[in-house]
C-alpha positions as a LaTeX table, in Angstrom:
\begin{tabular}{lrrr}
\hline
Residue & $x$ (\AA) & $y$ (\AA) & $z$ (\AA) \\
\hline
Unk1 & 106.32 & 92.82 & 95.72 \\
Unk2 & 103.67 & 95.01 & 94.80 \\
Unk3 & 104.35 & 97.69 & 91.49 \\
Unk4 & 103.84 & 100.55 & 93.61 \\
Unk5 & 107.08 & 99.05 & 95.70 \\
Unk6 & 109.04 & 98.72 & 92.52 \\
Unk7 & 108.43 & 102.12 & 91.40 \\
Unk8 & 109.33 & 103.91 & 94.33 \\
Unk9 & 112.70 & 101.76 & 94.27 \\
Unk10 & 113.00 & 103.22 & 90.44 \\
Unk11 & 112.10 & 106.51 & 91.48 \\
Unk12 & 114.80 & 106.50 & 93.94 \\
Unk13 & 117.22 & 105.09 & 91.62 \\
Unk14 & 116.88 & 107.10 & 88.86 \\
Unk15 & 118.37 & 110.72 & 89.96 \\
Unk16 & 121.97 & 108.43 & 90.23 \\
Unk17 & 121.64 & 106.46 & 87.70 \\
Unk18 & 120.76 & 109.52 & 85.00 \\
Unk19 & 118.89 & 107.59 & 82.44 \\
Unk20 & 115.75 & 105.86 & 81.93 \\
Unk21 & 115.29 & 102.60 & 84.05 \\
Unk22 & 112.17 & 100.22 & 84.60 \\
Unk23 & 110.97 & 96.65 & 85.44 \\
Unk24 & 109.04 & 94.39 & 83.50 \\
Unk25 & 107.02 & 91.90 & 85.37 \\
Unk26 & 106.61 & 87.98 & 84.47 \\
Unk27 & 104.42 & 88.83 & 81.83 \\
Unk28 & 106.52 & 91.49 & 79.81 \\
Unk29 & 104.70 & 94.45 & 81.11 \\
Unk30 & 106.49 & 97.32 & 82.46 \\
Unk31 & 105.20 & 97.88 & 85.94 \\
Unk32 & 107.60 & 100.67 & 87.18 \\
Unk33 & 109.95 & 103.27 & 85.11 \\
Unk34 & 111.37 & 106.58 & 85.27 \\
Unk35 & 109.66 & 107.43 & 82.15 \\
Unk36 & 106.24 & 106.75 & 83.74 \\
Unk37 & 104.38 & 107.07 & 80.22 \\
Unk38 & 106.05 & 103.48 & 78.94 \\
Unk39 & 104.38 & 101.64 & 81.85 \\
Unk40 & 101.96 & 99.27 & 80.60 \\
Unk41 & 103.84 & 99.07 & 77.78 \\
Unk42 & 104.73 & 94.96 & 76.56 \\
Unk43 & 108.25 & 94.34 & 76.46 \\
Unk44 & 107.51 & 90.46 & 75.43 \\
Unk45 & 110.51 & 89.91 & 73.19 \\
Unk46 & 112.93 & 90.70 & 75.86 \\
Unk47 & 112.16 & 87.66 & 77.95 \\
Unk48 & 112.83 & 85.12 & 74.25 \\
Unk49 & 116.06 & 87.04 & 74.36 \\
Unk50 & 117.31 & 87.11 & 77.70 \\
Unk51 & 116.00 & 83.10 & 77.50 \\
Unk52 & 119.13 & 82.54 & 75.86 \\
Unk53 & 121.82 & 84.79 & 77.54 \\
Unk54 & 123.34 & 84.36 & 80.65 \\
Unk55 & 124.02 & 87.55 & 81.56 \\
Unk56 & 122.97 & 91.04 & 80.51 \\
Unk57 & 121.41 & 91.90 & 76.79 \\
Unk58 & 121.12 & 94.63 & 75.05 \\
Unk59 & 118.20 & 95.20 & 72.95 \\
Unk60 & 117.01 & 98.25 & 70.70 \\
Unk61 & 118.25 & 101.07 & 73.05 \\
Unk62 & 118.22 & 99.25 & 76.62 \\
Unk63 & 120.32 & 96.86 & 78.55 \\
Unk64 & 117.93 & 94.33 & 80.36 \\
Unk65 & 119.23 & 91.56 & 82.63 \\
Unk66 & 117.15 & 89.30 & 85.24 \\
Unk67 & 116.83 & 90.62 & 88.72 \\
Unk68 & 116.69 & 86.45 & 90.16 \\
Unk69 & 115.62 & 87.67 & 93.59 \\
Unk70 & 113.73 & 83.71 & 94.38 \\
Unk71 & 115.98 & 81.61 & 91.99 \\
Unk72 & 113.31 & 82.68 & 89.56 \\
Unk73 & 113.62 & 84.18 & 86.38 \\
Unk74 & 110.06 & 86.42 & 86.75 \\
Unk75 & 111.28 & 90.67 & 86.92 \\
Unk76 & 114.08 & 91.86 & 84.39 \\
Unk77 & 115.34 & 95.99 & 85.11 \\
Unk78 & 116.52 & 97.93 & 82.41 \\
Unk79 & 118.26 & 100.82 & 81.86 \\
Unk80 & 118.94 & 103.15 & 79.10 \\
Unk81 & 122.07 & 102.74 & 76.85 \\
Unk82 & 124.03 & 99.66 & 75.66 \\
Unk83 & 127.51 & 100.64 & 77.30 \\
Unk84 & 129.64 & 99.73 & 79.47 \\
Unk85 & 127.71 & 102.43 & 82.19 \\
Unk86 & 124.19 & 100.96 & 81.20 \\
Unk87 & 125.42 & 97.55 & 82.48 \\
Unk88 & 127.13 & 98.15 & 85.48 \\
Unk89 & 123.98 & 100.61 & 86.25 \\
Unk90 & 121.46 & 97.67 & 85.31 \\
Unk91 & 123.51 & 95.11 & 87.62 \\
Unk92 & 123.37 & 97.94 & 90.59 \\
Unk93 & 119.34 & 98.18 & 89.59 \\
Unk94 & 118.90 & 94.46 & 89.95 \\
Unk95 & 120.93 & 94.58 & 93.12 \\
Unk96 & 118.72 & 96.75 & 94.79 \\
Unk97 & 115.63 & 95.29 & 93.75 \\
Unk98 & 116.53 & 92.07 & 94.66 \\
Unk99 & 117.29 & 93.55 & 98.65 \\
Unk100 & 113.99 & 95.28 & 98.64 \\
Unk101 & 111.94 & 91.69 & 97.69 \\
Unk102 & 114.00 & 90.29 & 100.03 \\
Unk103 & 113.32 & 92.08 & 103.15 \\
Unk104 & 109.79 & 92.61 & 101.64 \\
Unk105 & 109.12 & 88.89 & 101.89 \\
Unk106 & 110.91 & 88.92 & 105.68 \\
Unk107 & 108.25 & 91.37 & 106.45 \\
Unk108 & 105.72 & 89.76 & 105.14 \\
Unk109 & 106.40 & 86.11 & 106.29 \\
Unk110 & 107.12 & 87.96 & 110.05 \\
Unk111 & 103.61 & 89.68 & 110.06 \\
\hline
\end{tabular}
């Protein structure tokens, strides 16, 4: 799914969610946010930490979990906040991302 796809999924997210939310791609670059001055930033040390949860974590600010859309590990969402809010909203982030790459790759596989 191409970054432009993510951030207009984050863009459209981010007026009901009410905080800042983003991807990070495979290589611990943010590729889409609300905040669009932190993409490009490198959000490395996330992936070493969510290597070891199996769930949601919540790091420096953010809750970050693994969207899993291919039984692959590659795109993590996050969303601002470590409570109980920031979770649910990061699980309902991942959610939608992972319905978006998967009618993305229906399209793409039917063209």
């Amino acid at each position: 799914m191409s970054n432009r796809l993510f951030q207009n999924v984050v863009y459209q997210m981010k007026d009901v969610i009410g905080r800042t939310i983003g991807i990070i791609d495979e290589n611990g670059i943010i590729i889409a946010c609300s905040e669009l001055s932190k993409i490009g930033e490198s959000k490395q040390r996330i992936r070493e930490e969510l290597a070891y949860a199996s769930d949601a974590v919540i790091y420096e600010g953010y809750t970050y979990r693994y969207i899993n859309a291919t039984d692959k590990n590659d795109c993590i969402c996050f969303v601002e906040g470590g409570d109980t809010h920031a979770g649910s909203m990061a699980e309902l982030l991942a959610m939608d991302i992972r319905s978006a790459q998967r009618l993305f790759a229906r399209e793409k596989n039917a063209a």
